[in-house]
Amino acid sequence: MYDEEDLASIRESREEWEEERLDPVLEQYGERKERFATVSNHEVDRLYTPDDVADLDYEADLGFPGQEPFTRGVYPTMYRGRTWTMRQFAGFGTAEETNERFHYLTDEGQTGLSTAFDMPTLMGKDSDDPLTDGEVGKEGVAVDTLRDMEILFEGIDLADVSTSFTINPSAPVIYAMYVALADRRGVPREQVRGTLQNDMLKEFIAQKEWVIPPEPSLDLVTDVLEFAVDETPKFKPISISGYHIREAGSTAVQELAFTLANGFAYVEDALDRGLDVDEFGPQLSFFFNCHNSFFEEVAKFRASRRIYARLMDEWYDADSDGAKQLKFHTQTAGQSLTAQQPLNNVVRVTIQALAGVMGGTQSLHTNSYDEALALPSEDAVRVALRTQQVIAEESGVADIVDPLGGSYAVETLTDEVEAETIAYLEEIREMGDGSMRAGVLRGIDRGYFHREIQDAAYEYQERVEREEEVVVGVNAYQIEEETEPEILSVDEDVQERQRDRLTNVREERDDEAVESALTDLREAVEAGENTMPAILAAVKAYATMGEIMTVFENEYGSYTEQLAPT
């Protein structure tokens, strides 16, 4: 981008500045630290100049918003057209209680719904399973049958709202319930909008919620994708998630690299199924974490779009813009929240949210300041939502597309994140002998991802213990605290009420229809057919979550039991 003569002049001027201005100050006062680095321990320089981006090719590396390589954003107008979707995570207790929270959030100005499920639902268990005792409704909403889904979305227009579902092993069942609800209400499937996390590879890498082994889990993910392409074209059937990888302790680069590796593994599995990349590609979405190191996070988001566009083209022959555009949801870093001085979390979340916006996110969840203590209270949720609204309406940062584009520091960090991410991707691909799908599965089997994340998490904690990494209120600026903020608690009778409803559903439904539907599902699994039509039929017959997931567990075995030592 710069003439070599100009660069030589800049280098000469910098040397003069260092000698005449910088060195005397360093000699007299020094700096706060010997080394400056991001939360991921990526070292940053004191100063960046055109010399750091001398090799930058504007057209190839940056371009313009809405065109390849999408470094500057996936839409030409970005937030000048409309702001990001404000999608606060919500779910606790029974469907009635979560429905009430949904209405509260939409009344306060939220523009999309995001559903949290309790652990039994996440693990494909019914609320009356002995293993679920004490867990029903505790960390999300309990959903056992289509009846719960009907109550959960009472008074909510499915044709008008976009809903996200954070669920993985049992994601096909929840998706089937949502489609069944739309069918019951007469909402055309092509109008149904939302996102299903449905990212099982990430579970085996980081979050560790699973039912069946990795390969059949991957098959089930692709079943959902194939069905969604045909039936719900506005619905995102996979949200390839780096969020939980980062929460497990990874660096920013590891989060990006492992997430993209999983994404490309899904692409390869879909291609093996015979799907067209330009048809299914636009329905893939991503989900990233946003931590405290502002410029590193912005660089991560910009690099993600550039890498994805290039590799979808070069590796998988994607042709359409939609198949090459990486669109993503962002959530602020839960791992960064502290129980000490919880109001400090408002500041952390604001910085993280601002980085997500400056990085070009399509939707955003801002964590509540009390989430290190419990499920968020209504007051805390309102502050979290207002944080987004102030950024959108008052700060002016949404008025300029990619305002940090061209920054010597940001462009240099973007290049560095890209180079380190590509190195990881090539290593994983090499593990699979040229196949990303095989590389990810082998990496899971060999513990590769676990070791990489574990080492990064340990290194970070060591820096915190040595006070090289300051956590305000934890290892610096502590105070004696006696206050106990009001926190949300789930009523103890939630489990009993949920189990009563499940009993009533079982008594009222047609048992023969349920058994017939489950038999059809078993036959589809055994025949290697797409299982979504059979799951949908079972859901409409009011088969339970546990009954449906047991079909898969009986066919493929429990992955947890397979991992248990003999």
Coordinates of C-alpha atoms in Angstrom, one line a residue, residues 4-507:
E4 CA 9.1 2.0 -0.7
E5 CA 10.6 5.5 -0.7
D6 CA 7.9 6.6 1.7
L7 CA 8.4 3.6 3.9
A8 CA 12.2 4.3 4.1
S9 CA 11.4 7.8 5.2
I10 CA 9.0 6.6 7.9
R11 CA 11.6 4.2 9.2
E12 CA 14.2 7.0 9.3
S13 CA 11.8 9.3 11.1
R14 CA 10.9 6.6 13.6
E15 CA 14.6 6.0 14.4
E16 CA 15.0 9.7 15.0
W17 CA 11.9 9.8 17.2
E18 CA 13.1 6.8 19.3
E19 CA 16.5 8.4 19.8
E20 CA 15.4 11.9 20.5
R21 CA 12.0 11.4 22.2
L22 CA 11.4 7.9 23.3
D23 CA 14.8 6.8 24.7
P24 CA 15.1 9.8 27.2
V25 CA 11.6 9.1 28.5
L26 CA 12.3 5.4 28.9
E27 CA 15.6 6.1 30.6
Q28 CA 14.0 8.5 33.1
Y29 CA 10.6 6.9 33.7
G30 CA 10.5 3.5 32.1
E31 CA 7.1 1.9 31.3
R32 CA 4.5 0.2 33.5
K33 CA 5.6 -3.3 32.5
E34 CA 8.5 -4.9 30.7
R35 CA 6.1 -6.8 28.4
F36 CA 2.7 -5.9 27.1
A37 CA 0.3 -8.7 26.0
T38 CA -3.3 -9.5 25.4
V39 CA -5.4 -11.8 27.6
S40 CA -4.3 -14.6 25.2
N41 CA -0.7 -13.6 25.9
H42 CA -0.1 -12.3 22.4
E43 CA 2.6 -9.7 22.7
V44 CA 1.7 -6.2 21.4
D45 CA 4.2 -3.6 20.2
R46 CA 4.5 -0.1 21.6
L47 CA 3.7 1.5 18.3
Y48 CA 2.5 0.6 14.9
T49 CA 3.2 2.4 11.7
P50 CA 2.7 2.0 7.9
D51 CA 5.9 -0.2 7.9
D52 CA 3.9 -2.9 9.8
V53 CA 1.4 -3.1 7.1
A54 CA 3.7 -2.6 4.1
D55 CA 2.6 -5.9 2.5
L56 CA -1.1 -5.2 2.9
D57 CA -3.0 -5.5 -0.4
Y58 CA -6.1 -3.3 0.0
E59 CA -8.2 -5.1 -2.6
A60 CA -7.2 -8.6 -1.7
D61 CA -6.9 -8.2 2.1
L62 CA -9.5 -5.6 2.9
G63 CA -11.8 -4.6 0.1
F64 CA -15.0 -2.9 0.9
P65 CA -17.9 -3.9 3.2
G66 CA -20.2 -6.5 1.6
Q67 CA -17.6 -7.8 -0.8
E68 CA -14.8 -10.4 -0.6
P69 CA -12.9 -11.1 1.5
F70 CA -15.5 -9.5 3.8
T71 CA -12.8 -8.3 6.2
R72 CA -14.7 -5.0 6.6
G73 CA -18.1 -6.6 7.1
V74 CA -20.6 -8.8 5.4
Y75 CA -23.0 -6.0 4.5
P76 CA -22.3 -2.8 2.6
T77 CA -24.1 -0.6 5.1
M78 CA -23.6 -2.7 8.2
Y79 CA -25.3 -1.0 11.2
R80 CA -26.3 2.1 9.2
G81 CA -28.9 -0.2 7.6
R82 CA -30.0 -1.8 10.9
T83 CA -28.3 -2.6 14.1
W84 CA -27.2 -6.0 15.2
T85 CA -29.9 -8.3 16.7
M86 CA -30.0 -7.8 20.5
R87 CA -30.5 -11.4 21.7
Q88 CA -30.4 -11.9 25.5
F89 CA -30.0 -15.5 26.7
A90 CA -33.1 -16.5 28.8
G91 CA -34.4 -19.7 30.3
F92 CA -35.2 -21.0 33.8
G93 CA -37.8 -23.1 35.6
T94 CA -40.8 -24.1 33.6
A95 CA -42.0 -23.0 30.2
E96 CA -44.4 -20.5 31.8
E97 CA -41.7 -18.7 33.7
T98 CA -39.4 -18.5 30.7
N99 CA -42.3 -17.3 28.5
E100 CA -42.8 -14.5 31.0
R101 CA -39.1 -13.5 30.8
F102 CA -39.3 -13.6 26.9
H103 CA -42.2 -11.1 27.0
Y104 CA -40.4 -9.0 29.5
L105 CA -37.3 -8.8 27.3
T106 CA -39.2 -8.0 24.1
D107 CA -41.2 -5.3 26.0
E108 CA -37.8 -3.8 27.0
G109 CA -36.7 -3.6 23.3
Q110 CA -34.9 -6.9 22.7
T111 CA -35.1 -7.8 19.0
G112 CA -34.5 -11.6 19.1
L113 CA -35.1 -14.5 21.5
S114 CA -32.4 -16.8 22.8
T115 CA -33.3 -19.9 24.8
A116 CA -31.4 -21.6 27.6
F117 CA -32.3 -25.2 28.5
D118 CA -31.8 -27.1 31.7
M119 CA -29.3 -29.9 31.9
P120 CA -31.8 -32.7 31.6
T121 CA -33.1 -31.3 28.3
L122 CA -29.6 -30.6 27.1
M123 CA -28.6 -34.2 27.8
G124 CA -31.8 -35.7 26.2
K125 CA -33.3 -36.8 29.5
D126 CA -36.9 -36.5 30.6
S127 CA -37.6 -34.5 33.8
D128 CA -38.8 -37.7 35.6
D129 CA -35.6 -39.6 34.9
P130 CA -33.9 -40.5 38.2
L131 CA -30.7 -38.9 36.9
T132 CA -32.3 -35.5 36.6
D133 CA -33.3 -35.2 40.3
G134 CA -32.4 -31.7 41.5
E135 CA -31.5 -30.4 38.1
V136 CA -34.9 -29.8 36.5
G137 CA -35.3 -26.1 35.5
K138 CA -32.2 -25.1 37.4
E139 CA -30.0 -23.6 34.7
G140 CA -32.5 -23.2 31.9
V141 CA -36.0 -24.1 30.9
A142 CA -37.2 -27.7 31.1
V143 CA -38.6 -29.0 27.8
D144 CA -39.9 -32.6 27.7
T145 CA -42.5 -32.6 25.0
L146 CA -44.2 -30.4 22.4
R147 CA -46.6 -29.3 25.1
D148 CA -43.7 -27.4 26.8
M149 CA -42.8 -25.8 23.5
E150 CA -46.4 -24.7 23.0
I151 CA -46.4 -22.9 26.4
L152 CA -42.9 -21.5 26.0
F153 CA -43.9 -19.5 22.9
E154 CA -47.4 -18.6 23.9
G155 CA -48.3 -15.1 22.6
I156 CA -45.1 -15.0 20.5
D157 CA -45.5 -14.8 16.7
L158 CA -43.1 -17.3 15.2
A159 CA -43.4 -15.6 11.8
D160 CA -42.2 -12.3 13.3
V161 CA -39.5 -13.4 15.7
S162 CA -36.0 -14.9 15.3
T163 CA -35.3 -17.5 18.0
S164 CA -31.9 -19.0 19.0
F165 CA -31.7 -22.4 20.7
T166 CA -28.5 -23.1 22.7
I167 CA -28.6 -26.9 22.7
N168 CA -26.5 -29.7 21.2
P169 CA -27.0 -33.5 21.8
S170 CA -30.8 -33.1 21.7
A171 CA -30.8 -30.2 19.2
P172 CA -32.7 -32.2 16.5
V173 CA -35.6 -32.8 18.9
I174 CA -35.9 -29.1 19.9
Y175 CA -35.7 -28.1 16.3
A176 CA -38.4 -30.6 15.4
M177 CA -40.6 -29.2 18.2
Y178 CA -40.2 -25.7 16.9
V179 CA -41.0 -26.7 13.3
A180 CA -44.0 -28.7 14.7
L181 CA -45.2 -25.7 16.6
A182 CA -45.0 -23.6 13.4
D183 CA -46.9 -26.2 11.5
R184 CA -49.6 -26.3 14.2
R185 CA -50.0 -22.5 14.1
G186 CA -50.1 -22.4 10.3
V187 CA -46.8 -20.6 9.9
P188 CA -45.1 -21.6 6.6
R189 CA -41.8 -23.3 7.2
E190 CA -40.1 -21.0 4.8
Q191 CA -40.9 -18.1 7.2
V192 CA -39.5 -19.7 10.3
R193 CA -36.3 -17.8 11.4
G194 CA -33.8 -18.6 14.1
T195 CA -30.6 -20.5 14.9
L196 CA -29.9 -23.9 16.4
Q197 CA -26.5 -24.4 18.0
N198 CA -26.3 -28.1 17.1
D199 CA -22.5 -28.1 17.2
M200 CA -21.5 -31.5 18.4
L201 CA -17.8 -31.3 17.5
K202 CA -17.4 -28.4 19.9
E203 CA -19.0 -30.5 22.6
F204 CA -16.3 -33.2 22.3
I205 CA -13.6 -30.5 22.3
A206 CA -14.7 -28.3 25.1
Q207 CA -18.2 -28.3 26.6
K208 CA -18.6 -32.1 27.0
E209 CA -22.3 -32.5 26.7
W210 CA -22.9 -35.6 24.6
V211 CA -25.1 -38.7 24.3
I212 CA -23.8 -40.8 21.4
P213 CA -20.2 -41.0 20.0
P214 CA -18.6 -38.3 17.7
E215 CA -19.2 -39.9 14.2
P216 CA -22.9 -40.7 14.6
S217 CA -23.3 -37.3 16.3
L218 CA -21.9 -35.7 13.2
D219 CA -24.3 -37.6 11.0
L220 CA -27.2 -36.3 13.1
V221 CA -25.9 -32.7 12.7
T222 CA -25.9 -33.2 9.0
D223 CA -29.4 -34.7 9.1
V224 CA -30.6 -31.4 10.5
L225 CA -28.7 -29.3 8.0
E226 CA -30.0 -31.3 5.1
F227 CA -33.6 -31.0 6.3
A228 CA -33.3 -27.3 7.0
V229 CA -32.0 -26.5 3.5
D230 CA -35.1 -28.0 2.1
E231 CA -37.7 -27.1 4.7
T232 CA -36.7 -23.9 6.6
P233 CA -34.3 -21.9 4.4
K234 CA -34.3 -18.9 6.8
F235 CA -33.4 -21.0 9.8
K236 CA -29.7 -21.5 10.7
P237 CA -29.4 -25.2 11.6
I238 CA -25.9 -25.0 12.9
S239 CA -24.2 -22.3 15.0
I240 CA -20.5 -23.3 15.0
S241 CA -19.4 -22.2 18.4
G242 CA -16.1 -21.0 19.6
Y243 CA -17.7 -19.5 22.7
H244 CA -17.4 -22.6 24.8
I245 CA -13.9 -23.3 23.5
R246 CA -12.8 -19.9 24.8
E247 CA -14.7 -20.4 28.1
A248 CA -12.8 -23.6 28.6
G249 CA -9.6 -21.6 28.6
S250 CA -8.4 -21.3 25.0
T251 CA -6.6 -18.3 23.5
A252 CA -8.3 -16.1 20.9
V253 CA -6.4 -17.8 18.1
Q254 CA -7.3 -21.3 19.4
E255 CA -10.9 -20.3 19.6
L256 CA -11.0 -19.1 16.0
A257 CA -8.9 -21.9 14.6
F258 CA -10.8 -24.8 16.3
T259 CA -14.1 -23.2 15.5
L260 CA -13.2 -22.8 11.8
A261 CA -11.9 -26.4 11.8
N262 CA -15.2 -27.6 13.1
G263 CA -17.0 -25.5 10.5
F264 CA -15.0 -26.9 7.6
A265 CA -15.6 -30.4 9.0
Y266 CA -19.3 -29.8 8.8
V267 CA -18.9 -28.5 5.2
E268 CA -17.0 -31.7 4.2
D269 CA -19.6 -33.9 5.8
A270 CA -22.4 -32.1 4.0
L271 CA -20.5 -32.4 0.7
D272 CA -20.0 -36.1 1.3
R273 CA -23.8 -36.3 1.8
G274 CA -24.2 -34.8 -1.8
L275 CA -25.3 -31.3 -0.7
D276 CA -24.4 -28.2 -2.7
V277 CA -22.1 -25.9 -0.9
D278 CA -23.7 -22.8 -2.4
E279 CA -27.1 -24.0 -1.1
F280 CA -26.2 -25.1 2.4
G281 CA -23.3 -22.6 2.9
P282 CA -25.6 -19.6 3.6
Q283 CA -27.3 -21.4 6.4
L284 CA -24.2 -22.0 8.4
S285 CA -23.6 -19.5 11.2
F286 CA -21.0 -19.0 13.9
F287 CA -20.9 -18.0 17.6
F288 CA -17.9 -16.3 19.1
N289 CA -16.7 -15.2 22.5
C290 CA -15.6 -11.6 23.1
H291 CA -13.1 -11.1 25.9
N292 CA -11.4 -8.1 27.5
S293 CA -8.5 -7.5 25.0
F294 CA -10.3 -5.0 22.8
F295 CA -8.1 -4.8 19.8
E296 CA -7.3 -8.6 19.8
E297 CA -11.0 -9.4 19.7
V298 CA -11.7 -6.9 16.9
A299 CA -8.8 -8.4 14.9
K300 CA -10.1 -11.9 15.6
F301 CA -13.5 -11.1 14.1
R302 CA -12.0 -9.4 11.0
A303 CA -9.6 -12.3 10.4
S304 CA -12.4 -14.8 10.8
R305 CA -14.3 -13.4 7.8
R306 CA -11.2 -13.2 5.6
I307 CA -10.0 -16.7 6.3
Y308 CA -13.5 -18.2 5.9
A309 CA -14.1 -16.5 2.6
R310 CA -10.8 -17.5 1.1
L311 CA -10.9 -21.1 2.3
M312 CA -14.5 -21.7 1.4
D313 CA -13.5 -20.7 -2.1
E314 CA -10.1 -22.4 -2.4
W315 CA -10.9 -25.6 -0.5
Y316 CA -14.6 -26.2 -1.2
D317 CA -15.2 -24.3 -4.5
A318 CA -17.9 -22.1 -2.9
D319 CA -19.1 -19.5 -5.5
S320 CA -21.9 -17.5 -4.0
D321 CA -21.3 -14.7 -1.6
G322 CA -23.7 -16.3 0.9
A323 CA -21.6 -19.4 1.1
K324 CA -18.4 -17.4 1.7
Q325 CA -19.8 -14.9 4.2
L326 CA -19.0 -15.7 7.9
K327 CA -22.0 -14.4 9.9
F328 CA -21.8 -14.7 13.6
H329 CA -23.4 -14.1 17.0
T330 CA -21.3 -12.8 19.9
Q331 CA -21.6 -13.3 23.6
T332 CA -19.5 -11.4 26.1
A333 CA -17.1 -13.5 28.1
G334 CA -18.7 -15.3 31.0
Q335 CA -15.3 -16.5 32.2
S336 CA -14.3 -12.9 32.8
L337 CA -17.2 -12.2 35.2
T338 CA -16.2 -12.0 38.9
A339 CA -18.3 -12.7 42.0
Q340 CA -16.2 -10.1 43.7
Q341 CA -17.4 -6.5 43.2
P342 CA -20.0 -7.7 40.7
L343 CA -20.9 -4.2 39.4
N344 CA -17.4 -4.1 37.9
N345 CA -18.8 -6.7 35.4
V346 CA -21.0 -3.9 33.9
V347 CA -17.8 -2.2 32.7
R348 CA -16.2 -5.4 31.5
V349 CA -19.3 -6.3 29.5
T350 CA -19.5 -2.9 28.0
I351 CA -15.9 -3.1 26.7
Q352 CA -16.5 -6.6 25.3
A353 CA -19.8 -5.6 23.7
L354 CA -18.2 -2.6 22.1
A355 CA -15.4 -4.8 20.6
G356 CA -18.1 -7.2 19.2
V357 CA -19.8 -4.2 17.5
M358 CA -16.5 -2.8 16.2
G359 CA -15.6 -6.2 14.9
G360 CA -18.9 -6.4 12.9
T361 CA -21.1 -9.0 14.8
Q362 CA -24.6 -9.8 13.5
S363 CA -26.1 -10.4 16.9
L364 CA -25.0 -9.9 20.4
H365 CA -25.7 -11.1 23.9
T366 CA -24.4 -9.1 26.8
N367 CA -23.9 -11.0 30.1
S368 CA -25.6 -9.7 33.2
Y369 CA -23.4 -8.4 36.0
D370 CA -24.7 -11.0 38.5
E371 CA -24.1 -14.1 36.4
A372 CA -21.0 -15.2 38.4
L373 CA -23.4 -15.6 41.3
A374 CA -26.6 -17.0 39.8
L375 CA -29.1 -16.9 36.9
P376 CA -29.5 -13.2 36.0
S377 CA -32.2 -11.1 37.8
E378 CA -34.6 -8.9 35.9
D379 CA -32.7 -5.7 36.9
A380 CA -29.4 -7.1 35.8
V381 CA -30.8 -8.3 32.5
R382 CA -32.2 -4.8 31.9
V383 CA -28.8 -3.2 32.5
A384 CA -27.2 -5.8 30.1
L385 CA -29.8 -5.0 27.4
R386 CA -29.5 -1.2 28.0
T387 CA -25.7 -1.5 27.5
Q388 CA -26.4 -2.6 23.9
Q389 CA -29.0 0.0 23.4
V390 CA -26.7 2.8 24.6
I391 CA -23.9 1.6 22.3
A392 CA -26.3 1.4 19.4
E393 CA -28.2 4.7 19.9
E394 CA -25.8 7.0 21.8
S395 CA -22.2 6.1 21.2
G396 CA -22.1 6.8 17.4
V397 CA -20.0 3.6 16.8
A398 CA -22.8 2.1 14.7
D399 CA -22.7 5.1 12.3
I400 CA -19.4 4.2 10.5
V401 CA -18.8 0.9 8.8
D402 CA -15.6 -0.8 10.1
P403 CA -14.3 2.4 11.8
L404 CA -11.0 0.7 12.9
G405 CA -10.2 -0.5 9.3
G406 CA -6.9 0.9 8.3
S407 CA -5.6 1.2 11.8
Y408 CA -1.9 0.2 11.7
A409 CA -2.4 -1.7 15.0
V410 CA -5.6 -3.4 14.1
E411 CA -4.5 -4.4 10.6
T412 CA -1.2 -5.8 12.0
L413 CA -3.1 -7.8 14.6
T414 CA -5.6 -9.0 12.0
D415 CA -2.7 -10.3 9.9
E416 CA -1.0 -12.0 12.9
V417 CA -4.3 -13.7 14.1
E418 CA -4.8 -14.9 10.5
A419 CA -1.3 -16.3 10.2
E420 CA -1.5 -18.2 13.5
T421 CA -5.0 -19.5 12.8
I422 CA -4.0 -20.8 9.4
A423 CA -1.1 -22.6 11.0
Y424 CA -3.5 -24.4 13.3
L425 CA -5.9 -25.2 10.5
E426 CA -3.1 -26.7 8.4
E427 CA -1.9 -28.8 11.4
I428 CA -5.4 -30.2 12.0
R429 CA -6.0 -30.9 8.3
E430 CA -2.7 -32.7 8.1
M431 CA -3.8 -34.9 11.0
G432 CA -6.7 -36.0 8.7
D433 CA -4.4 -36.6 5.7
G434 CA -6.0 -33.6 3.8
S435 CA -9.5 -33.9 5.3
M436 CA -10.6 -31.5 8.0
R437 CA -13.4 -33.8 9.0
A438 CA -11.0 -36.6 9.6
G439 CA -8.5 -34.3 11.3
V440 CA -11.1 -33.0 13.8
L441 CA -12.3 -36.5 14.6
R442 CA -8.7 -37.7 15.1
G443 CA -7.9 -34.7 17.1
I444 CA -10.8 -35.4 19.4
D445 CA -9.8 -39.1 19.7
R446 CA -6.2 -38.2 20.5
G447 CA -7.0 -35.5 23.0
Y448 CA -5.2 -32.9 20.8
F449 CA -7.7 -30.1 21.4
H450 CA -8.0 -30.8 25.1
R451 CA -4.2 -30.5 25.6
E452 CA -4.0 -27.3 23.6
I453 CA -6.8 -25.6 25.6
Q454 CA -5.6 -27.0 28.9
D455 CA -2.1 -25.6 28.4
A456 CA -3.5 -22.2 27.5
A457 CA -5.8 -22.1 30.5
Y458 CA -3.0 -23.2 32.8
E459 CA -0.6 -20.5 31.4
Y460 CA -3.3 -17.8 31.9
Q461 CA -4.0 -18.8 35.5
E462 CA -0.3 -18.8 36.2
R463 CA -0.1 -15.2 35.0
V464 CA -3.1 -14.3 37.2
E465 CA -1.5 -15.9 40.2
R466 CA 1.8 -14.0 39.5
E467 CA -0.3 -10.9 39.1
E468 CA 1.1 -10.4 35.6
E469 CA -2.6 -10.4 34.5
V470 CA -4.6 -8.0 36.6
V471 CA -8.2 -9.0 37.4
V472 CA -9.7 -5.9 39.1
G473 CA -11.3 -6.8 42.4
V474 CA -9.7 -10.3 42.5
N475 CA -6.0 -10.0 42.5
A476 CA -5.9 -6.2 42.6
Y477 CA -8.1 -3.4 44.1
Q478 CA -9.8 -5.7 46.5
I479 CA -12.3 -4.5 49.1
E480 CA -14.0 -6.1 52.0
E481 CA -17.5 -7.0 50.9
E482 CA -20.4 -7.8 53.0
T483 CA -23.2 -7.0 50.6
E484 CA -25.3 -9.9 49.2
P485 CA -27.0 -8.7 46.0
E486 CA -30.5 -10.0 45.2
I487 CA -30.2 -13.0 42.9
L488 CA -32.7 -15.0 41.0
S489 CA -33.6 -18.4 42.6
V490 CA -35.6 -21.2 41.0
D491 CA -38.6 -22.3 43.1
E492 CA -38.0 -25.8 44.7
D493 CA -41.4 -26.9 43.4
V494 CA -40.4 -26.5 39.7
Q495 CA -39.3 -30.1 39.4
E496 CA -42.6 -31.4 40.8
R497 CA -44.7 -29.1 38.6
Q498 CA -42.7 -30.1 35.5
R499 CA -43.0 -33.8 36.3
D500 CA -46.8 -33.4 36.8
R501 CA -47.1 -31.9 33.4
L502 CA -45.1 -34.7 31.8
T503 CA -47.3 -37.3 33.5
N504 CA -50.4 -35.5 32.2
V505 CA -49.0 -35.5 28.6
R506 CA -48.3 -39.2 28.8
E507 CA -51.8 -39.9 30.1

